[in-house]
Short mmCIF file of C-alpha atoms and ligand atoms in Angstrom, two decimals:
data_model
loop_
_atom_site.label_atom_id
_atom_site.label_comp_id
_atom_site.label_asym_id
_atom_site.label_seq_id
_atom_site.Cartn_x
_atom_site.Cartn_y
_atom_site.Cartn_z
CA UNK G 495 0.00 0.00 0.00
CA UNK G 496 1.01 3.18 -1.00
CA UNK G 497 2.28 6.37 2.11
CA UNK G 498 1.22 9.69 2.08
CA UNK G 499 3.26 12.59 3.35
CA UNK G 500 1.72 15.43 4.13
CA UNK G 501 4.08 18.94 3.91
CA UNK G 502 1.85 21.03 5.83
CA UNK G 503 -0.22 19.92 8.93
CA UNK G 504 -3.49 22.91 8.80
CA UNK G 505 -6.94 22.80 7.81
CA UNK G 506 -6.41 21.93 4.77
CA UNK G 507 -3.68 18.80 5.52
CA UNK G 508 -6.17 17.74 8.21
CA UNK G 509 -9.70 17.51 5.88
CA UNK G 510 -8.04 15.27 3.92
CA UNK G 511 -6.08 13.54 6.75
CA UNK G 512 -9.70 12.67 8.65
CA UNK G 513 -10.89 11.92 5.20
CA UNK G 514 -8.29 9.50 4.66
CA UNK G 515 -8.49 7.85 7.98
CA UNK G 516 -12.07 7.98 8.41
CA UNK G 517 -12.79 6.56 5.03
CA UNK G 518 -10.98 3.77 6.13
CA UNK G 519 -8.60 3.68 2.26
CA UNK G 520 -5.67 4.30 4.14
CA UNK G 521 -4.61 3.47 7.79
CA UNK G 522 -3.21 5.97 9.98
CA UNK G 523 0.05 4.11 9.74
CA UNK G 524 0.03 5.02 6.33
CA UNK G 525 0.10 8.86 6.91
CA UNK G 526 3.01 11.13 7.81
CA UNK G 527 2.82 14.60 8.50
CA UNK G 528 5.17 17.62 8.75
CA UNK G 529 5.19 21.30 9.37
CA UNK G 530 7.49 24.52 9.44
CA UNK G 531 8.14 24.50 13.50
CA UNK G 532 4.66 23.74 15.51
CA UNK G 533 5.52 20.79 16.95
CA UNK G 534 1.79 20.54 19.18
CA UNK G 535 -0.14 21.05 16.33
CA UNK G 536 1.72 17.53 14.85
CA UNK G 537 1.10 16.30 18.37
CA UNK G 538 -2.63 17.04 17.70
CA UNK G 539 -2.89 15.25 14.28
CA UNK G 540 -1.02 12.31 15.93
CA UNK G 541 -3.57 12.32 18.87
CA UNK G 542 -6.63 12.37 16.85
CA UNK G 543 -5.76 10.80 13.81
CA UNK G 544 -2.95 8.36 14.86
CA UNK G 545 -0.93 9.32 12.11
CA UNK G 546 3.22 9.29 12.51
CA UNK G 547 4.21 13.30 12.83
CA UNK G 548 8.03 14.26 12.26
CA UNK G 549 10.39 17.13 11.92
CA UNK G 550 12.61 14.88 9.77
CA UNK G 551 11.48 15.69 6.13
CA UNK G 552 14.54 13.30 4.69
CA UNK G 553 12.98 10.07 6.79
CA UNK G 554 9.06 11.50 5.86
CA UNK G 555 9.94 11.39 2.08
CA UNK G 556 11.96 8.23 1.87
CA UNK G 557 9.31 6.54 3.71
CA UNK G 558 6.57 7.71 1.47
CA UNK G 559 5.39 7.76 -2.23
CA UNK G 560 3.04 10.47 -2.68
CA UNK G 561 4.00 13.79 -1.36
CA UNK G 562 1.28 16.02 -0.79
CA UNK G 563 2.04 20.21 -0.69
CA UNK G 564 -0.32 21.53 1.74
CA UNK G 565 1.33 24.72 2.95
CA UNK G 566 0.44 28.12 2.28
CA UNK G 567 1.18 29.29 -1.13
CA UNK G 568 3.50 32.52 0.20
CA UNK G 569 5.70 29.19 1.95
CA UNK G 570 5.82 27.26 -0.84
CA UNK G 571 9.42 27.97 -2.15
CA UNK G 572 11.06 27.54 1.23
CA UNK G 573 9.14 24.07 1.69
CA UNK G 574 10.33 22.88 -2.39
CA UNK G 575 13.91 24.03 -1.60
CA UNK G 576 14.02 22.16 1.42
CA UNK G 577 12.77 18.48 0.23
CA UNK G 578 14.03 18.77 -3.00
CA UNK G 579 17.48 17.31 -2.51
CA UNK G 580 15.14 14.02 -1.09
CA UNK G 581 12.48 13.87 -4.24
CA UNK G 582 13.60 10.49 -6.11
CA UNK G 583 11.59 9.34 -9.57
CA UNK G 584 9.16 7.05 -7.68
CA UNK G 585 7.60 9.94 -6.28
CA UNK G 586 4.28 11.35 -6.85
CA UNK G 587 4.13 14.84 -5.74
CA UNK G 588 0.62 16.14 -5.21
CA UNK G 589 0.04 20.17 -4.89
CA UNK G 590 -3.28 21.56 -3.48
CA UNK G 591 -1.92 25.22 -3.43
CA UNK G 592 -4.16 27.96 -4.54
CA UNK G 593 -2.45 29.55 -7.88
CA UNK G 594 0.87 28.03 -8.02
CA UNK G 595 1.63 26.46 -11.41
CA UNK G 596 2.95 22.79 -11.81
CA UNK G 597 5.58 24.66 -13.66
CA UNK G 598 6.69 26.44 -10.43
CA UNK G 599 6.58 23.56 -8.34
CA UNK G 600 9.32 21.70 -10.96
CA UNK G 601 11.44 24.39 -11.45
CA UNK G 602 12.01 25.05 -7.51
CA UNK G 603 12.19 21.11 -7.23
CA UNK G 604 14.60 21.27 -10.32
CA UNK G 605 13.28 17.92 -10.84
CA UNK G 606 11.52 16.45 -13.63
CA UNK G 607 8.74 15.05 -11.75
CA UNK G 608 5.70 13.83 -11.59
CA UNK G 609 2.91 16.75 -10.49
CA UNK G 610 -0.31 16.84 -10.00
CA UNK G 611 -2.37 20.01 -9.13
CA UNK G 612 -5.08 19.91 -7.43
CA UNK G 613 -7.91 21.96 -5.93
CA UNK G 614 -10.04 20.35 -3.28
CA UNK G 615 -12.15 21.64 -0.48
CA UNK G 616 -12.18 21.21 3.10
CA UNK G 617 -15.29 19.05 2.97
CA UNK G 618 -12.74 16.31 2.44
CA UNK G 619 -13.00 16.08 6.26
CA UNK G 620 -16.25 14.72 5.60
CA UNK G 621 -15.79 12.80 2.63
CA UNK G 622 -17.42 15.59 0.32
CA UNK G 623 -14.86 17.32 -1.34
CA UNK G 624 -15.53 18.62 -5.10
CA UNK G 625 -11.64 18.32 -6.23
CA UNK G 626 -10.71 18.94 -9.50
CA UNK G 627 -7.12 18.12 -10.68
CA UNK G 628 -4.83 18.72 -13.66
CA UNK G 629 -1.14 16.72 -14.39
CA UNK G 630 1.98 17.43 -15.48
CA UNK G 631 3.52 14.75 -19.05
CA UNK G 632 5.80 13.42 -16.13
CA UNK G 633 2.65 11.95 -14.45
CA UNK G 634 2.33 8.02 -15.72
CA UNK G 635 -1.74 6.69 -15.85
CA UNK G 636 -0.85 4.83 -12.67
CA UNK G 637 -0.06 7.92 -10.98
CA UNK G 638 -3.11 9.70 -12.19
CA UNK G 639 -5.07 6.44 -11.13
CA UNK G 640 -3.76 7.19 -7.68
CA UNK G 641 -4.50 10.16 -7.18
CA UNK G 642 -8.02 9.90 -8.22
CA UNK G 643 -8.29 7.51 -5.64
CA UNK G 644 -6.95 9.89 -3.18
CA UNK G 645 -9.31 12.47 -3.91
CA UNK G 646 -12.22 9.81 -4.50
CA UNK G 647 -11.86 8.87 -0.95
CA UNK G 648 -12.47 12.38 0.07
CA UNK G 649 -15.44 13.05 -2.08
CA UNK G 650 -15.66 13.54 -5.95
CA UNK G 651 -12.83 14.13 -8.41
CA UNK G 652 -12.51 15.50 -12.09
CA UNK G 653 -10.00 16.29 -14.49
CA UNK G 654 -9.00 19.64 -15.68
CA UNK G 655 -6.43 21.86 -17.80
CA UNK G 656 -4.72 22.98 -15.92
CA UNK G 657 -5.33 26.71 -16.35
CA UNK G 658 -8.84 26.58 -14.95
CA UNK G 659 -7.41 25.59 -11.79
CA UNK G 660 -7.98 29.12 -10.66
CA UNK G 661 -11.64 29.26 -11.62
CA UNK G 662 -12.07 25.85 -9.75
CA UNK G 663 -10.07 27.48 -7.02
CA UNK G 664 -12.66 30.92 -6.93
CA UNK G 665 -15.79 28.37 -7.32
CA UNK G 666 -15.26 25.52 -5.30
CA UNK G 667 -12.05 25.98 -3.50
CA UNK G 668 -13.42 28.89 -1.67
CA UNK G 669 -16.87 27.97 -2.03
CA UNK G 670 -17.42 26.27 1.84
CA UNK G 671 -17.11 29.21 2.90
CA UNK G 672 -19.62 31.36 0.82
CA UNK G 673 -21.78 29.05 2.15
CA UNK G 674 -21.01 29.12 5.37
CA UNK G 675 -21.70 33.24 5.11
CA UNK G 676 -24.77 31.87 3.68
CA UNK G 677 -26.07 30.38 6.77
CA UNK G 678 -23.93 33.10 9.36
CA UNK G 679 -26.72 35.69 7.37
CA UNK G 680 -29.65 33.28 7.93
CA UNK G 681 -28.78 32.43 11.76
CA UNK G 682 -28.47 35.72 12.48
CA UNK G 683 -31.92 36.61 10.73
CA UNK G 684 -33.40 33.65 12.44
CA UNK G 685 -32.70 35.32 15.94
CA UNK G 686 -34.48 39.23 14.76
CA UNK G 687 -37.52 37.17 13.33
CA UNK G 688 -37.53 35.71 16.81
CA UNK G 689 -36.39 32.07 16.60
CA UNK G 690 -34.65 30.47 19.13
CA UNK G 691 -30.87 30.01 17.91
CA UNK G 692 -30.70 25.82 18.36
CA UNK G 693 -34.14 25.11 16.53
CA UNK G 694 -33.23 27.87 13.51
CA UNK G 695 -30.05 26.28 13.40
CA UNK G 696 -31.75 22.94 12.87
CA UNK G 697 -34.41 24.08 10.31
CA UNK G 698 -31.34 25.77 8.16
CA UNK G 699 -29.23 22.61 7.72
CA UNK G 700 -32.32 21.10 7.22
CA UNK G 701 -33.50 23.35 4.26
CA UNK G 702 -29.56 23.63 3.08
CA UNK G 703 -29.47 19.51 2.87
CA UNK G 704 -32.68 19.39 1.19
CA UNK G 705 -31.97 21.55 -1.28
CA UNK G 706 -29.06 19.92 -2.13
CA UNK G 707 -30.92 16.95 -2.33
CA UNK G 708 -33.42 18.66 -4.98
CA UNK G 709 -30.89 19.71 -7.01
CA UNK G 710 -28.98 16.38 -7.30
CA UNK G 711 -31.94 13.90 -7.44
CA UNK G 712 -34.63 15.98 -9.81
CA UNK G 713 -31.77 17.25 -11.65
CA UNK G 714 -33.99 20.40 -12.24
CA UNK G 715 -32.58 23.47 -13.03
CA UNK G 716 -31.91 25.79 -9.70
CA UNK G 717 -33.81 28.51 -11.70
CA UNK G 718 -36.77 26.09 -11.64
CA UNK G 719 -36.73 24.92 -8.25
CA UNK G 720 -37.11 28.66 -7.17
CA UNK G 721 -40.45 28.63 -8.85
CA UNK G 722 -41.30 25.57 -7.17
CA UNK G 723 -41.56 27.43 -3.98
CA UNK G 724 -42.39 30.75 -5.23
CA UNK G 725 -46.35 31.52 -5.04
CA UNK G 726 -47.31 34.71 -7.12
CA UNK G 727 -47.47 37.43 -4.62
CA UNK G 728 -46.76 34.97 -1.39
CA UNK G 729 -43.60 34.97 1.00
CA UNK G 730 -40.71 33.47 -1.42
CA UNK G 731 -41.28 36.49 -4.13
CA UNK G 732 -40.97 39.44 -0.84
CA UNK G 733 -38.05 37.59 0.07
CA UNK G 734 -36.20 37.18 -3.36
CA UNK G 735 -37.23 40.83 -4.19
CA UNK G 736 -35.69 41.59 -1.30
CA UNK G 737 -32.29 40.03 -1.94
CA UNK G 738 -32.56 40.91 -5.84
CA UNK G 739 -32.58 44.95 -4.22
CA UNK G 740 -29.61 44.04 -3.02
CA UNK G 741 -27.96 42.37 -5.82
CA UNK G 742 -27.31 39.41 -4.56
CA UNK G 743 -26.98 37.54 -7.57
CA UNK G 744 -24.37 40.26 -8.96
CA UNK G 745 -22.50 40.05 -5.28
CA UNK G 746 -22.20 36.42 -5.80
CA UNK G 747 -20.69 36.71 -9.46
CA UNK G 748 -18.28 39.04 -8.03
CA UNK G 749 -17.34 37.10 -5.47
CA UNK G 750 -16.36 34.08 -7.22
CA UNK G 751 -14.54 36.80 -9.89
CA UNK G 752 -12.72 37.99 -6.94
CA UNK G 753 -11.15 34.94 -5.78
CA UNK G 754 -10.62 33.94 -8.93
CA UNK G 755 -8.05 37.15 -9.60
CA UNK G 756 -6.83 36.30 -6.19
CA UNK G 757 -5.61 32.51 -7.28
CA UNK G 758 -4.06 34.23 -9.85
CA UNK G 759 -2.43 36.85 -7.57
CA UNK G 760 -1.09 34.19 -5.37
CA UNK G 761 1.11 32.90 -8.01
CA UNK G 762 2.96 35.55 -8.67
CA UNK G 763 3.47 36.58 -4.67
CA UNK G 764 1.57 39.69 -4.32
CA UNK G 765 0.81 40.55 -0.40
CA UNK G 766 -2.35 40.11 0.43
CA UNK G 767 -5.08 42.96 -0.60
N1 NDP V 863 -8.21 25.88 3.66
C1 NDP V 863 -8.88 25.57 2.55
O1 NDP V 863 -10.12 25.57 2.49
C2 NDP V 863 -8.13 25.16 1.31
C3 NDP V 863 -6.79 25.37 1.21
N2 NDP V 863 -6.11 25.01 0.07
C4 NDP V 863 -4.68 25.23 -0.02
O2 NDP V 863 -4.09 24.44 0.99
C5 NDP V 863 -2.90 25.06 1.44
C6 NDP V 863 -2.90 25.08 2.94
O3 NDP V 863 -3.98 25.88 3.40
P1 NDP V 863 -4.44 25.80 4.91
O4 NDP V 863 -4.42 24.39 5.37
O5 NDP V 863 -5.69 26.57 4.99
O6 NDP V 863 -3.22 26.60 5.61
P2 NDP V 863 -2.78 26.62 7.14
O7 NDP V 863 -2.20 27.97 7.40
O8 NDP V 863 -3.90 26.14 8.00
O9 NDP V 863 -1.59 25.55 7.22
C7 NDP V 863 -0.36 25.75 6.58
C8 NDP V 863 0.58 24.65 7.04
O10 NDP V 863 1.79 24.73 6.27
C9 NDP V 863 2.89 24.52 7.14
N3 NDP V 863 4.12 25.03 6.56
C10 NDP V 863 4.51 26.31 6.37
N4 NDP V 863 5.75 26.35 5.83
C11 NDP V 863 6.14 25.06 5.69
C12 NDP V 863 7.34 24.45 5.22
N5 NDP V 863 8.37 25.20 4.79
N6 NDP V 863 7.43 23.10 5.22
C13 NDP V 863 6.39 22.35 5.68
N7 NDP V 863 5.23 22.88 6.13
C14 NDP V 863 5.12 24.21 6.14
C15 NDP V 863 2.47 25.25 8.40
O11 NDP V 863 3.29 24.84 9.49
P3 NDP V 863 3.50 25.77 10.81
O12 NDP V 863 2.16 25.86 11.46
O13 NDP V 863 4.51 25.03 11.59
O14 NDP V 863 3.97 27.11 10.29
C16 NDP V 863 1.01 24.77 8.49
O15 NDP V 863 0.98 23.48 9.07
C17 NDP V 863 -2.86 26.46 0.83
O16 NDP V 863 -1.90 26.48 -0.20
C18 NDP V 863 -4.24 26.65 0.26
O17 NDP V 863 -4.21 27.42 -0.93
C19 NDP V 863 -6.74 24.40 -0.97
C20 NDP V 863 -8.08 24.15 -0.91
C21 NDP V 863 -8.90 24.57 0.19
O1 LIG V 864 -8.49 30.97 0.85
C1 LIG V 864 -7.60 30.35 0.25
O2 LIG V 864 -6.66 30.95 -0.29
C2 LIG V 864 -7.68 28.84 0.16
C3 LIG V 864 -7.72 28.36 -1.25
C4 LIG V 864 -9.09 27.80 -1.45
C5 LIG V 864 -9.70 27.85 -0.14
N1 LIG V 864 -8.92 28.37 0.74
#
């Protein structure tokens, strides 16, 4: 069986390590993890997950065969330049950094090797990732078999060019959290209409899950599913005019935009806006 080593132990490094572990494809023995200099955080992953932590990145990559990137993008040449004296040709090195080009991760490496970008989510902790992934001509089938695997453990997986990694990156990358702002804006509504916080809570996953549901079993149009609950002149209609006064739509559209410029920033190093 194949080892992972993770190069970066954070949110992202852990969604996919409870993924992994969780799913039950790969046992914690299987897993190693490393990290710039916070030793408890490893101590953490180890606790929970049961995965081997190090500070030993020579031992970490001889051990493993699929190295997966999962620092921040800014720290991404100081992690290449210090593993790539130990990257060998069996190894598969897997990148999930926002904007940074396979071509980037090679040349720091100065290694021909095999790449593969990709851009999942951090529902991988809950095996509901939407990853999409583009390789390098160094990647074999067998390593792009793999990491479909990888990413299939952790929820679904497609193939891309690479350059709409970004795009992925703005839409889905990101896109958690947009939701997440979704439901902060409908808690806190919940409380000035007068419901009590645990019970609106419950009735918003709910209606979240459910339409999720619609839109993957009836395979309806999302256009058409608003009509489905939008009576001429009853509550839906005040409520969409409401949000269409704000521009909602438009807000959303920007947003993803946004992000999207932002993957691109994050390539070539500017600070953060
Ligand atoms: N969070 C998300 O939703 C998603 C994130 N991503 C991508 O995943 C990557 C990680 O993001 P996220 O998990 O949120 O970031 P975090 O800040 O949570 O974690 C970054 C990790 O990288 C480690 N690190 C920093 N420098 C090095 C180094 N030189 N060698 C080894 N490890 C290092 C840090 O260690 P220490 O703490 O010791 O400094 C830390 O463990 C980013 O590139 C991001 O673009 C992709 C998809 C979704
Ligand atoms: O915010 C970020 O830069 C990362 C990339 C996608 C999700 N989180």
């Amino acid at each position: 069986m194949k080892k992972i080593a993770f190069l970066g132990a954070g949110s992202m490094a852990e969604a996919m390590i409870s993924g992994f572990v969780n799913g039950g494809l790969y046992q914690p023995a299987q897993i190693g993890v490393t990290n710039r200099s916070n030793t408890n955080r490893l101590l953490e992953l180890s606790k929970t997950y049961g995965v081997s932590v190090t500070d030993h990145k020579k031992a970490l990559l001889d051990s493993a065969d699929i190295i997966i990137l999962a620092m921040k993008p800014k720290d991404a040449q100081e992690a290449l330049l210090s593993i790539r004296e130990f990257i060998e040709e069996r190894h598969l090195v897997i990148s999930v950094l926002a904007g940074v080009t396979i071509s980037s991760i090679t040349t720091l490496l100065q290694k021909d090797a095999a790449v593969i970008r990709a851009m999942p989510n951090t529902s991988a902790s809950v095996r509901m990732s939407a990853t999409a992934m583009a390789v390098n001509s160094k990647a074999t089938l067998h390593h792009i078999q793999a990491a479909k695997q990888i990413f299939e453990t952790i929820g679904m997986v497609t193939l891309v060019e690479e350059e709409k990694l970004d795009a992925v990156t703005g839409l889905s990358g990101s896109g958690p959290a947009y939701i997440y702002y979704i439901v902060e804006a409908m808690e806190q509504a919940a409380l000035e209409v007068g419901l009590e916080k645990e019970m609106a809570r419950n009735l918003i996953l709910q209606t979240l899950a459910g339409a999720s549901e619609m839109l993957l079993q009836t395979n309806k149009q999302p256009s058409d599913l608003r009509r489905e609950v939008t009576s001429p002149g009853g509550t839906t209609e005040a409520g969409i005019q409401a949000l269409q006064n704000y521009q909602l739509q438009e807000a959303i559209v920007a947003c993803v935009k946004s992000a999207v410029e932002r993957s691109k920033e994050l390539r070539a190093g500017q600070p953060a806006r």
